[in-house]
Short mmCIF file of C-alpha atoms and ligand atoms in Angstrom, two decimals:
data_model
loop_
_atom_site.label_atom_id
_atom_site.label_comp_id
_atom_site.label_asym_id
_atom_site.label_seq_id
_atom_site.Cartn_x
_atom_site.Cartn_y
_atom_site.Cartn_z
CA MET J 1435 213.19 -77.55 45.70
CA ALA J 1436 210.20 -76.55 46.79
CA ASP J 1437 207.17 -74.69 44.47
CA ALA J 1438 205.70 -71.82 46.52
CA PRO J 1439 201.79 -71.36 47.07
CA HIS J 1440 200.70 -71.41 43.57
CA VAL J 1441 199.29 -67.36 44.09
CA PRO J 1442 198.92 -66.08 40.60
CA LEU J 1443 202.15 -63.33 39.91
CA ALA J 1444 201.20 -59.85 40.04
CA SER J 1445 200.99 -59.72 36.05
CA LEU J 1446 203.03 -60.93 33.24
CA THR J 1447 202.27 -59.08 30.38
CA GLY J 1448 203.26 -60.10 26.67
CA SER J 1449 202.45 -63.10 24.40
CA ALA J 1450 223.52 -59.44 24.56
CA HIS J 1451 228.82 -59.14 25.74
CA PRO J 1452 230.93 -56.26 27.14
CA ALA J 1453 231.28 -57.21 31.06
CA VAL J 1454 230.31 -53.60 32.95
CA GLY J 1455 230.40 -55.85 35.80
CA ARG J 1456 229.88 -53.54 39.07
CA ALA J 1457 227.25 -52.68 41.70
CA LEU J 1458 227.33 -48.87 42.12
CA SER J 1459 225.96 -48.13 45.88
CA SER J 1460 225.57 -45.01 46.86
CA PRO J 1461 223.58 -44.14 50.76
CA ALA J 1462 220.53 -42.41 50.94
CA PRO J 1463 220.25 -39.20 51.10
CA ALA J 1464 218.95 -38.35 54.50
CA SER J 1465 216.39 -36.31 53.96
CA SER J 1466 214.53 -38.94 52.32
CA PRO J 1467 212.79 -41.49 52.71
CA GLY J 1468 214.63 -44.29 52.10
CA VAL J 1469 213.55 -47.64 51.44
CA LYS J 1470 214.89 -48.89 54.65
CA ASP J 1471 212.36 -47.32 56.43
CA LEU J 1472 210.09 -48.66 54.87
CA LEU J 1473 211.37 -52.40 55.29
CA LEU J 1474 212.11 -52.61 58.35
CA PRO J 1475 211.77 -56.09 60.44
CA GLY J 1476 208.16 -56.04 62.21
CA ARG J 1477 206.54 -54.55 58.97
CA VAL J 1478 203.81 -56.63 57.86
CA SER J 1479 203.42 -56.50 54.08
CA LYS J 1480 206.39 -55.84 52.42
CA SER J 1481 204.82 -56.12 48.44
CA PHE J 1482 206.19 -56.74 44.80
CA HIS J 1483 204.93 -56.78 41.81
CA ILE J 1484 206.62 -57.75 37.88
CA GLU J 1485 205.63 -56.99 35.71
CA THR J 1486 207.24 -58.80 32.51
CA PHE J 1487 208.13 -57.92 28.58
CA GLY J 1488 209.66 -60.22 25.92
CA CYS J 1489 210.31 -63.85 25.28
CA GLN J 1490 209.07 -66.81 27.21
CA MET J 1491 212.28 -67.09 28.91
CA ASN J 1492 211.59 -63.86 30.36
CA VAL J 1493 208.60 -65.05 31.29
CA HIS J 1494 210.40 -67.69 32.82
CA ASP J 1495 213.49 -65.29 34.64
CA SER J 1496 209.98 -63.25 36.20
CA GLU J 1497 209.01 -66.23 37.84
CA LYS J 1498 212.32 -67.03 39.67
CA VAL J 1499 212.49 -63.49 40.45
CA ALA J 1500 209.50 -63.82 41.64
CA GLY J 1501 211.07 -66.68 43.88
CA VAL J 1502 213.81 -64.57 45.39
CA LEU J 1503 211.19 -61.50 46.04
CA LEU J 1504 209.22 -64.60 48.23
CA GLU J 1505 211.85 -66.39 50.02
CA ARG J 1506 213.07 -62.25 51.08
CA GLY J 1507 209.17 -62.04 52.92
CA TYR J 1508 207.82 -60.26 50.08
CA SER J 1509 204.21 -61.10 49.02
CA PRO J 1510 202.61 -60.72 45.27
CA VAL J 1511 200.06 -57.57 44.52
CA ASP J 1512 198.36 -57.00 41.54
CA ASP J 1513 198.60 -52.75 41.34
CA PRO J 1514 201.83 -51.39 40.52
CA LEU J 1515 201.38 -48.65 42.85
CA ALA J 1516 200.31 -50.24 46.14
CA ALA J 1517 203.78 -52.32 45.91
CA ASP J 1518 207.23 -51.70 47.67
CA VAL J 1519 209.18 -53.34 44.93
CA ILE J 1520 208.41 -53.05 41.50
CA PHE J 1521 210.38 -54.55 38.44
CA TYR J 1522 210.17 -54.33 35.06
CA ASN J 1523 211.93 -57.08 33.37
CA THR J 1524 212.45 -55.38 29.80
CA CYS J 1525 212.68 -56.45 26.25
CA SER J 1526 214.82 -55.13 23.71
CA ILE J 1527 214.48 -57.10 20.97
CA ARG J 1528 212.96 -54.62 18.90
CA GLU J 1529 212.46 -50.28 19.46
CA LYS J 1530 209.01 -50.69 20.20
CA ALA J 1531 209.62 -53.01 23.18
CA ALA J 1532 212.14 -51.48 24.35
CA GLN J 1533 210.94 -47.88 24.25
CA LYS J 1534 208.25 -49.46 26.56
CA VAL J 1535 209.06 -49.88 29.54
CA PHE J 1536 210.10 -45.90 30.02
CA SER J 1537 206.55 -45.16 30.11
CA ARG J 1538 205.65 -47.99 33.01
CA LEU J 1539 208.78 -46.25 35.12
CA GLY J 1540 207.16 -42.53 34.04
CA GLN J 1541 203.60 -43.38 36.78
CA HIS J 1542 206.35 -43.70 39.53
CA ARG J 1543 208.20 -40.25 39.44
CA GLY J 1544 207.95 -37.79 42.52
CA PRO J 1545 206.08 -38.75 45.10
CA ALA J 1546 203.88 -41.93 44.17
CA GLY J 1547 207.85 -43.35 43.61
CA ARG J 1548 209.34 -42.11 46.56
CA GLY J 1549 210.46 -45.25 49.39
CA LYS J 1550 210.00 -47.56 46.62
CA ILE J 1551 212.62 -50.53 45.47
CA ILE J 1552 211.94 -49.28 41.55
CA GLY J 1553 214.04 -52.11 39.09
CA VAL J 1554 214.53 -52.04 35.65
CA LEU J 1555 215.14 -55.75 34.67
CA GLY J 1556 216.55 -58.37 31.67
CA CYS J 1557 217.20 -57.36 28.09
CA VAL J 1558 216.58 -53.22 28.58
CA ALA J 1559 218.35 -53.14 31.55
CA GLN J 1560 221.76 -55.11 29.80
CA GLN J 1561 221.59 -52.60 26.81
CA GLU J 1562 221.38 -49.21 28.65
CA GLY J 1563 222.83 -49.77 32.27
CA GLU J 1564 223.39 -46.35 34.34
CA GLU J 1565 221.69 -44.09 31.78
CA ILE J 1566 218.76 -45.77 33.40
CA PHE J 1567 219.31 -43.72 36.12
CA GLU J 1568 220.35 -40.76 34.39
CA ARG J 1569 216.77 -40.35 32.43
CA ALA J 1570 214.52 -42.16 35.42
CA PRO J 1571 216.28 -41.27 38.46
CA TRP J 1572 213.82 -43.01 41.08
CA VAL J 1573 214.98 -46.44 39.94
CA SER J 1574 217.63 -48.04 42.13
CA LEU J 1575 218.16 -51.57 40.95
CA VAL J 1576 219.04 -52.10 36.95
CA CYS J 1577 220.34 -55.47 36.64
CA GLY J 1578 220.20 -57.72 33.17
CA SER J 1579 219.87 -62.05 33.61
CA ALA J 1580 223.72 -62.46 33.28
CA SER J 1581 223.51 -61.26 37.20
CA TYR J 1582 220.29 -62.46 38.34
CA ARG J 1583 222.16 -64.69 40.79
CA ARG J 1584 223.52 -61.61 42.52
CA LEU J 1585 219.88 -60.51 43.02
CA PRO J 1586 219.91 -61.65 46.60
CA ASP J 1587 223.03 -59.79 47.31
CA LEU J 1588 222.14 -56.38 45.70
CA LEU J 1589 218.09 -56.30 47.20
CA ALA J 1590 220.25 -56.74 50.89
CA GLN J 1591 222.19 -53.88 49.53
CA LEU J 1592 219.21 -51.84 48.90
CA GLU J 1593 217.12 -53.11 51.99
CA SER J 1594 220.23 -51.80 54.40
CA GLY J 1595 219.66 -48.36 52.66
CA ASN J 1596 221.98 -47.94 49.52
CA ARG J 1597 219.99 -46.04 47.17
CA ARG J 1598 221.61 -47.61 43.57
CA VAL J 1599 222.32 -50.62 43.06
CA MET J 1600 223.32 -52.29 39.40
CA GLY J 1601 224.40 -55.89 38.11
CA LEU J 1602 225.37 -55.83 34.62
CA ASP J 1603 227.85 -58.58 34.17
CA THR J 1604 228.04 -61.09 31.23
CA ASP J 1605 231.21 -62.65 32.25
CA THR J 1606 229.74 -65.54 33.95
CA GLU J 1607 229.73 -69.60 33.64
CA GLU J 1608 226.42 -69.80 35.69
CA THR J 1609 222.46 -70.17 35.00
CA PHE J 1610 220.37 -68.11 37.20
CA GLU J 1611 218.78 -71.12 39.70
CA THR J 1612 216.55 -70.46 42.21
CA GLU J 1613 215.14 -72.68 45.35
CA ILE J 1614 211.68 -71.06 45.39
CA THR J 1615 210.55 -70.24 41.65
CA ARG J 1616 207.36 -69.25 41.61
CA ARG J 1617 205.27 -70.26 38.54
CA ASP J 1618 202.07 -68.69 36.92
CA ASN J 1619 200.84 -71.35 35.33
CA PRO J 1620 199.63 -74.77 37.68
CA PHE J 1621 200.31 -76.82 35.17
CA ARG J 1622 202.42 -75.88 32.34
CA ALA J 1623 206.32 -75.70 33.57
CA TYR J 1624 209.06 -73.48 31.50
CA LEU J 1625 212.82 -74.48 32.22
CA THR J 1626 215.29 -73.30 30.88
CA ILE J 1627 218.09 -75.02 29.79
CA ILE J 1628 220.43 -72.76 28.08
CA GLU J 1629 221.00 -69.31 28.60
CA GLY J 1630 222.53 -66.30 27.08
CA CYS J 1631 223.62 -67.22 23.01
CA ASP J 1632 227.69 -67.85 20.97
CA LYS J 1633 225.07 -66.72 17.62
CA ALA J 1634 225.98 -63.30 16.13
CA CYS J 1635 223.09 -62.35 13.89
CA SER J 1636 223.89 -59.45 12.23
CA TYR J 1637 220.56 -57.86 13.62
CA CYS J 1638 219.82 -59.75 17.14
CA VAL J 1639 220.84 -57.96 20.77
CA VAL J 1640 220.50 -60.91 22.41
CA PRO J 1641 224.20 -62.19 22.61
CA TYR J 1642 224.90 -58.75 23.88
CA THR J 1643 221.71 -58.82 26.44
CA ARG J 1644 221.95 -62.21 27.91
CA GLY J 1645 225.46 -63.13 27.20
CA PRO J 1646 227.38 -66.18 26.41
CA GLU J 1647 225.50 -69.59 26.47
CA ARG J 1648 225.96 -71.06 29.57
CA SER J 1649 224.57 -74.76 29.56
CA ARG J 1650 222.57 -76.35 32.74
CA SER J 1651 223.50 -79.35 33.83
CA SER J 1652 221.22 -82.38 33.00
CA ASP J 1653 220.84 -83.73 36.76
CA SER J 1654 219.55 -80.66 37.79
CA ILE J 1655 217.47 -80.61 34.74
CA LEU J 1656 216.40 -83.64 35.79
CA ARG J 1657 215.59 -83.29 39.10
CA GLU J 1658 213.63 -79.62 38.53
CA VAL J 1659 211.66 -82.31 36.44
CA ARG J 1660 210.88 -85.47 38.46
CA GLU J 1661 210.09 -82.28 40.87
CA LEU J 1662 207.39 -80.48 38.94
CA ALA J 1663 206.18 -83.56 38.68
CA ALA J 1664 205.67 -84.70 41.95
CA LEU J 1665 203.86 -81.64 42.02
CA GLY J 1666 201.44 -81.92 39.58
CA TYR J 1667 203.13 -80.41 36.72
CA SER J 1668 202.12 -82.59 33.51
CA GLU J 1669 204.22 -80.40 30.30
CA ILE J 1670 207.46 -78.98 30.72
CA GLN J 1671 208.83 -76.66 28.18
CA LEU J 1672 212.65 -76.49 28.35
CA LEU J 1673 213.98 -73.11 27.08
CA GLY J 1674 216.52 -71.17 25.07
CA GLN J 1675 217.37 -68.74 22.92
CA THR J 1676 219.15 -71.47 20.64
CA VAL J 1677 217.84 -74.24 22.75
CA ASN J 1678 219.38 -77.37 20.39
CA SER J 1679 222.67 -75.75 20.66
CA TYR J 1680 222.94 -77.35 24.31
CA ARG J 1681 225.66 -78.59 25.86
CA ASP J 1682 225.61 -80.93 28.89
CA PRO J 1683 228.16 -79.67 31.46
CA ALA J 1684 227.43 -83.04 33.86
CA PRO J 1685 230.18 -85.93 33.01
CA ARG J 1686 227.54 -88.34 31.42
CA ALA J 1687 227.42 -85.02 28.86
CA LEU J 1688 223.45 -86.21 27.98
CA SER J 1689 222.92 -84.73 23.74
CA PHE J 1690 219.79 -82.32 23.44
CA ALA J 1691 218.38 -85.71 22.23
CA ASP J 1692 218.73 -87.80 24.98
CA LEU J 1693 218.12 -85.15 27.18
CA LEU J 1694 214.48 -85.11 25.29
CA LEU J 1695 213.94 -88.78 26.19
CA ALA J 1696 215.07 -88.31 29.67
CA VAL J 1697 212.88 -85.55 30.88
CA ALA J 1698 209.90 -87.44 28.95
CA GLU J 1699 210.62 -90.52 30.24
CA THR J 1700 210.02 -89.25 33.86
CA PRO J 1701 206.61 -90.93 34.79
CA GLY J 1702 204.42 -87.85 34.97
CA ILE J 1703 205.12 -86.08 32.42
CA ARG J 1704 202.85 -86.19 29.57
CA ARG J 1705 203.91 -83.49 27.27
CA VAL J 1706 207.62 -82.03 26.19
CA ARG J 1707 207.84 -79.20 24.56
CA PHE J 1708 211.05 -77.17 23.09
CA THR J 1709 211.96 -73.45 21.82
CA THR J 1710 213.43 -72.32 20.20
CA SER J 1711 215.67 -74.48 17.97
CA HIS J 1712 218.52 -72.80 15.41
CA PRO J 1713 218.63 -74.53 12.28
CA ARG J 1714 222.47 -75.04 12.11
CA ASP J 1715 222.26 -77.16 15.25
CA PHE J 1716 218.88 -79.42 14.70
CA GLY J 1717 219.94 -82.59 13.83
CA PRO J 1718 218.64 -85.24 12.70
CA ASP J 1719 218.97 -87.16 16.36
CA ILE J 1720 216.11 -84.65 17.53
CA VAL J 1721 213.53 -85.62 15.21
CA ALA J 1722 214.30 -89.33 16.16
CA ALA J 1723 213.80 -88.45 19.44
CA ILE J 1724 210.21 -87.17 18.73
CA ASP J 1725 209.11 -90.38 16.61
CA ALA J 1726 210.51 -92.97 19.68
CA HIS J 1727 208.48 -90.83 22.31
CA PRO J 1728 205.15 -89.74 21.90
CA SER J 1729 205.22 -87.80 24.82
CA ILE J 1730 207.71 -84.99 22.94
CA CYS J 1731 205.16 -82.86 21.19
CA ASP J 1732 205.12 -83.02 17.46
CA HIS J 1733 206.49 -79.55 16.86
CA VAL J 1734 209.32 -77.58 16.01
CA HIS J 1735 209.73 -73.89 16.26
CA LEU J 1736 212.51 -73.12 13.32
CA PRO J 1737 213.32 -69.40 12.66
CA VAL J 1738 214.23 -69.07 9.05
CA GLN J 1739 214.07 -65.53 9.09
CA SER J 1740 214.46 -65.36 5.09
CA GLY J 1741 213.65 -67.23 2.54
CA SER J 1742 216.51 -65.71 0.33
CA THR J 1743 220.34 -67.05 0.69
CA SER J 1744 221.90 -63.27 0.10
CA VAL J 1745 220.08 -61.60 2.88
CA LEU J 1746 220.50 -64.58 4.73
CA ARG J 1747 224.37 -64.36 4.41
CA ARG J 1748 224.10 -60.41 5.89
CA MET J 1749 222.05 -61.89 8.57
CA LEU J 1750 224.81 -63.98 9.55
CA ARG J 1751 222.16 -66.72 10.00
CA THR J 1752 225.12 -69.60 9.01
CA TYR J 1753 222.56 -71.83 6.57
CA THR J 1754 221.35 -71.17 3.16
CA ARG J 1755 218.05 -71.57 1.93
CA ASP J 1756 218.74 -74.95 0.42
CA GLU J 1757 220.45 -75.89 3.92
CA TYR J 1758 217.60 -75.23 5.56
CA LEU J 1759 214.98 -76.12 3.61
CA GLU J 1760 216.84 -79.55 3.58
CA LYS J 1761 216.80 -79.37 7.63
CA ILE J 1762 212.74 -79.12 6.66
CA ALA J 1763 212.71 -82.13 4.66
CA MET J 1764 214.72 -84.34 7.53
CA ILE J 1765 211.84 -83.16 9.73
CA ARG J 1766 209.05 -84.11 7.05
CA SER J 1767 210.65 -87.10 6.30
CA ALA J 1768 210.01 -88.77 10.16
CA ARG J 1769 207.18 -91.19 10.74
CA ARG J 1770 204.56 -88.74 13.13
CA SER J 1771 203.74 -85.11 11.32
CA ILE J 1772 205.64 -82.75 12.77
CA ALA J 1773 204.27 -79.23 12.52
CA LEU J 1774 206.04 -76.27 11.91
CA SER J 1775 206.38 -72.81 13.17
CA THR J 1776 208.95 -70.42 12.44
CA ASP J 1777 210.28 -66.60 12.69
CA ILE J 1778 210.48 -64.22 9.44
CA ILE J 1779 212.23 -60.63 9.53
CA VAL J 1780 210.95 -58.26 6.53
CA GLY J 1781 212.76 -55.50 5.44
CA PHE J 1782 215.91 -56.11 6.13
CA PRO J 1783 218.85 -53.77 5.13
CA GLY J 1784 218.84 -53.85 1.54
CA GLU J 1785 216.16 -56.54 0.93
CA ASP J 1786 215.07 -56.09 -2.77
CA ALA J 1787 212.05 -57.46 -4.50
CA ASN J 1788 213.71 -60.29 -5.51
CA GLU J 1789 214.30 -61.48 -2.17
CA PHE J 1790 211.23 -60.46 -0.68
CA SER J 1791 209.57 -62.66 -3.28
CA GLU J 1792 212.54 -65.83 -1.95
CA THR J 1793 210.12 -65.48 1.75
CA LEU J 1794 207.30 -65.65 0.14
CA SER J 1795 208.22 -68.90 -2.42
CA LEU J 1796 209.50 -70.52 0.92
CA LEU J 1797 206.05 -70.31 2.50
CA ASP J 1798 204.31 -72.11 -0.09
CA LEU J 1799 207.42 -74.86 0.25
CA VAL J 1800 207.22 -75.16 4.23
CA GLN J 1801 203.34 -74.67 4.48
CA TYR J 1802 204.04 -73.94 7.86
CA ASP J 1803 201.61 -74.02 10.48
CA GLN J 1804 202.35 -70.73 12.67
CA ILE J 1805 204.53 -67.93 11.70
CA PHE J 1806 205.62 -64.64 13.84
CA SER J 1807 207.01 -61.94 11.36
CA PHE J 1808 208.55 -58.81 12.37
CA LYS J 1809 209.83 -55.51 10.22
CA PHE J 1810 213.33 -55.17 10.71
CA SER J 1811 214.67 -53.08 13.44
CA PRO J 1812 217.50 -51.18 13.61
CA ARG J 1813 219.28 -52.41 17.48
CA PRO J 1814 222.32 -50.36 19.05
CA HIS J 1815 225.99 -52.38 18.92
CA THR J 1816 224.32 -54.39 16.13
CA PRO J 1817 226.52 -54.70 13.47
CA ALA J 1818 222.82 -54.28 11.26
CA GLU J 1819 222.00 -50.84 13.07
CA HIS J 1820 224.90 -49.41 10.46
CA MET J 1821 224.12 -51.15 7.41
CA ASP J 1822 222.15 -48.72 4.69
CA ASP J 1823 218.47 -49.43 5.86
CA ALA J 1824 217.20 -48.13 2.44
CA LEU J 1825 213.35 -49.82 2.91
CA SER J 1826 211.50 -47.17 4.13
CA GLU J 1827 208.49 -48.17 6.76
CA GLU J 1828 205.71 -48.15 4.68
CA GLU J 1829 207.28 -50.79 2.48
CA LYS J 1830 208.20 -52.84 5.40
CA GLY J 1831 204.92 -52.83 6.84
CA SER J 1832 203.68 -53.51 3.10
CA ARG J 1833 205.59 -56.46 3.12
CA LEU J 1834 204.56 -57.45 6.00
CA THR J 1835 201.09 -57.57 5.45
CA THR J 1836 201.75 -59.37 2.26
CA LEU J 1837 203.67 -61.99 4.32
CA GLN J 1838 200.92 -62.25 6.27
CA GLU J 1839 197.89 -62.88 4.36
CA ARG J 1840 199.95 -65.48 1.90
CA GLN J 1841 200.62 -67.46 5.65
CA ARG J 1842 196.56 -66.80 6.60
CA GLU J 1843 195.42 -69.19 3.08
CA ILE J 1844 197.86 -71.42 3.92
CA GLN J 1845 196.87 -71.73 7.83
CA LEU J 1846 193.29 -71.63 5.92
CA ARG J 1847 193.86 -74.89 4.46
CA ARG J 1848 195.98 -76.97 6.41
CA ASN J 1849 194.00 -75.65 9.36
CA GLN J 1850 190.19 -76.97 7.34
CA SER J 1851 192.23 -80.45 6.03
CA PHE J 1852 192.25 -81.27 10.18
CA ALA J 1853 188.27 -81.42 10.06
CA GLY J 1854 186.64 -84.81 11.58
CA GLN J 1855 189.96 -85.76 13.35
CA SER J 1856 190.56 -86.28 16.91
CA PHE J 1857 193.24 -84.95 18.94
CA GLU J 1858 194.39 -85.18 22.62
CA LEU J 1859 194.51 -81.54 24.46
CA LEU J 1860 195.29 -79.91 27.23
CA VAL J 1861 193.16 -77.49 28.02
CA ASP J 1862 194.70 -74.42 28.84
CA ASN J 1863 192.14 -71.64 28.84
CA ARG J 1864 188.65 -70.29 29.27
CA GLY J 1865 187.03 -69.26 25.96
CA HIS J 1866 185.56 -65.50 25.54
CA LYS J 1867 181.96 -67.08 26.24
CA PRO J 1868 180.15 -69.21 29.74
CA GLY J 1869 180.97 -73.29 28.99
CA GLN J 1870 183.87 -73.02 26.54
CA TRP J 1871 187.09 -74.18 26.85
CA ALA J 1872 190.18 -73.74 24.57
CA GLY J 1873 193.55 -76.87 24.78
CA ARG J 1874 196.32 -77.26 22.44
CA THR J 1875 197.55 -79.92 20.70
CA SER J 1876 200.86 -82.48 20.86
CA SER J 1877 201.59 -80.23 17.83
CA ASN J 1878 200.86 -76.36 19.60
CA ARG J 1879 197.34 -75.93 17.46
CA VAL J 1880 194.61 -74.50 19.59
CA VAL J 1881 191.47 -75.73 19.49
CA ASN J 1882 188.00 -74.73 21.41
CA PHE J 1883 185.22 -76.17 22.43
CA ALA J 1884 181.76 -76.36 24.81
CA SER J 1885 181.52 -78.17 27.94
CA PRO J 1886 179.23 -77.89 30.93
CA ARG J 1887 182.52 -79.16 33.19
CA PRO J 1888 183.78 -76.50 35.75
CA ASP J 1889 186.93 -78.32 36.57
CA LEU J 1890 188.57 -79.18 32.84
CA LEU J 1891 191.93 -76.45 33.15
CA GLY J 1892 194.51 -78.51 33.24
CA GLN J 1893 192.72 -81.66 32.68
CA TYR J 1894 193.94 -83.58 29.10
CA VAL J 1895 190.51 -84.36 26.94
CA GLN J 1896 189.95 -85.53 23.51
CA VAL J 1897 188.02 -83.46 20.57
CA ARG J 1898 187.14 -84.12 17.54
CA VAL J 1899 187.26 -81.09 15.04
CA THR J 1900 184.03 -79.83 13.50
CA GLN J 1901 185.24 -75.95 11.86
CA ALA J 1902 188.45 -74.40 11.20
CA GLY J 1903 189.65 -70.84 11.13
CA PRO J 1904 193.53 -69.47 10.23
CA ASN J 1905 194.10 -68.72 13.38
CA SER J 1906 192.58 -71.82 15.30
CA LEU J 1907 189.78 -74.72 15.47
CA LEU J 1908 186.42 -75.22 16.89
CA GLY J 1909 185.57 -79.23 18.33
CA ASP J 1910 183.12 -81.07 19.98
CA LEU J 1911 184.14 -83.29 23.28
CA VAL J 1912 184.77 -87.09 21.64
N1 SAH W 2229 216.96 -66.97 19.47
C1 SAH W 2229 215.82 -66.66 18.13
C2 SAH W 2229 215.32 -65.87 18.76
C3 SAH W 2229 215.23 -64.78 19.20
S1 SAH W 2229 214.19 -63.65 19.00
C4 SAH W 2229 216.31 -67.46 17.10
O1 SAH W 2229 217.60 -67.31 16.74
O2 SAH W 2229 215.63 -67.17 16.15
C5 SAH W 2229 213.50 -63.16 18.26
C6 SAH W 2229 212.95 -63.13 17.00
O3 SAH W 2229 212.67 -61.88 16.78
C7 SAH W 2229 213.73 -63.66 15.78
O4 SAH W 2229 213.58 -65.12 15.70
C8 SAH W 2229 213.62 -62.66 14.71
O5 SAH W 2229 212.93 -62.93 14.20
C9 SAH W 2229 213.25 -61.04 15.83
N2 SAH W 2229 214.04 -60.43 15.95
C10 SAH W 2229 214.82 -60.37 16.42
N3 SAH W 2229 216.30 -59.52 16.23
C11 SAH W 2229 214.90 -58.25 15.67
C12 SAH W 2229 215.22 -56.81 15.20
N4 SAH W 2229 216.71 -55.97 15.28
N5 SAH W 2229 214.31 -56.33 14.53
C13 SAH W 2229 212.53 -57.50 14.05
N6 SAH W 2229 212.69 -58.76 14.61
C14 SAH W 2229 213.93 -59.35 15.38
FE1 SF4 W 2230 219.48 -63.90 18.71
FE2 SF4 W 2230 220.33 -65.20 16.27
FE3 SF4 W 2230 221.16 -65.94 19.10
FE4 SF4 W 2230 218.73 -66.01 18.25
S1 SF4 W 2230 220.79 -66.97 17.03
S2 SF4 W 2230 219.96 -64.79 19.74
S3 SF4 W 2230 218.24 -64.25 16.34
S4 SF4 W 2230 221.62 -64.02 17.31
FE1 F3S W 2231 213.21 -59.93 24.28
FE2 F3S W 2231 216.02 -60.39 25.43
FE3 F3S W 2231 213.86 -61.63 25.10
S1 F3S W 2231 215.64 -59.05 23.86
S2 F3S W 2231 213.21 -61.53 23.09
S3 F3S W 2231 213.55 -60.32 26.41
S4 F3S W 2231 216.06 -62.09 25.08
#
C-alpha cells in the first residue's frame, strides 16, 4: 500500500444496530446542473474538503476517505465553499456534537451548494439516516462508517448523475481499508485494528452508529505497520472503541498483547500507543507486554465512567468499583511506572450526592494523570434516554466543575513531582512563541521547551523538566 504525498488535509477539527442497508438513488432533475456536469473527464480541478468531528477513529476514517477521493482524482482544498465535494464526518456522542453539523450544512443552502456533492458521514449519518435529506435537501450522500467500503461505488453513482445515495448498512464482517490513506501527521500514524463495539453501555450511541465489533487481521495490520515504518513513521497509535477486545481473525490468532509486541518489534517503530481500553477486557498480559518492551508506551487510557458501583450497574459497564480498582492495582504493580487517564460521566440519571462523591473519592484513590469528563447527555435509541433524568443542567454543571477542580489539584501535584527528571519527547508541535516547541513523553505528558533549531518536528529529544502546571510541563533540552 502506498501513501499519498503529504498534503495537509483541508480541515480536521476536534480534539452504533439495525441494518438499513440500501442505496437510495434518484436521477438529477433535468433543470439543475448535476454533479455529473462538473465532474466530466477533462475538468482540471475536482476538489474536496473534509471536516471531522469526534474521536480519533473518526479522524482516521477521514484520512482513509481522503485516500478514496485522491484515488478518484480529487485534490484537497482548505475552503469548503470552493470545493466540489464537501464531506462532514460527524460525531453524535453527545447532543452538542450532533447539532454542529446542521449549522455547517446551512452554509451550502441555495446557490452555494448547487452542483456539488455534499455528504454527511460518520455517526450522525448513521443515526439520522434519510432524515438528513429532509432537513437539508441539498445533501447528496449520507453514509455511516460501517459502509465506507462502499464509498467508491457511492461516489461513482453520484458522478454518473444520481442525486442521492445512502450507505447505512451495519450488518458487515468487514473493516474499512483503503489503497491510499492520506495521513495528516507525518510521524504519528493512526491505525484502526477493531471497528464497532459489542458492549452495550446504556448511555452510548456507538454500538448503534458503528455496528458490531470487527477486527482486522494481524497480517494486514503488521504489513501496514512495516509500510508506515518504511515511510518514516515512528509512532503507531492502534485504535478501537474497545481496542483491547481485539480478536485476530487470521489463523495465527494473535492476542491483543501479542499484537502490541509484534508492532513494537517492527524495525523503525519507536512508540506504540493504543486507545481505548475497556476495563473488563484489560488483562495482566497487556501489563506484561508494556513491561517487556520499552517501545510500548507507558500510558493506559482506561475509562471508568463512574466511581459508584450502583451507577456502573445502571450504565451496564459490566464491572464494579472494586473490580476496576483491582485492574488499577494490577497496572500499578508493573515494573515500569504507567500513566493513567480516564473518561467520566457526571449526572447520569439518578446519580445522587453519595454516588457522585464516590467518583470524587475514586479520583483520590487512583491519582489519574488526566481525565476527560462530560455531563450526561441523553441520546436517541439508548436505554438511558428513557431513564429518569432528574438532575438539572445546573446541577450537572456544578458536579462537573467540582470534579475538574479536584482533578486539577491532583494533576498539579503529580506534575510537580516530575521537576528535575528527564524524559524523551517526540516533538509534535510548535509553541505559541517563536523558538518554542512541544512534545509528548511516552507517558503522553506534554512538555514545552525552547530551541533555536528550525527542524525539530517529528524528532526525538531529551528534556529535563524545570516547571510544572496542571496540564503541561516546561523543560530544557538536555
Ligand atoms: N469506547 C470508549 C469510549 C467511547 S465515547 C469506552 O468504552 O470508554 C468517549 C466517551 O464519551 C465515553 O468514555 C464517555 O465518557 C463519553 N460519553 C459517551 N456517551 C455519552 C453520553 N451519552 N453523555 C455523556 N458522555 C458520554
Ligand atoms: Fe460506548 Fe460502552 Fe462501547 Fe465504549 S464500550 S463505545 S462507552 S458502548
Ligand atoms: Fe463520536 Fe462516533 Fe467517535 S459518536 S466519539 S465519532 S465513534
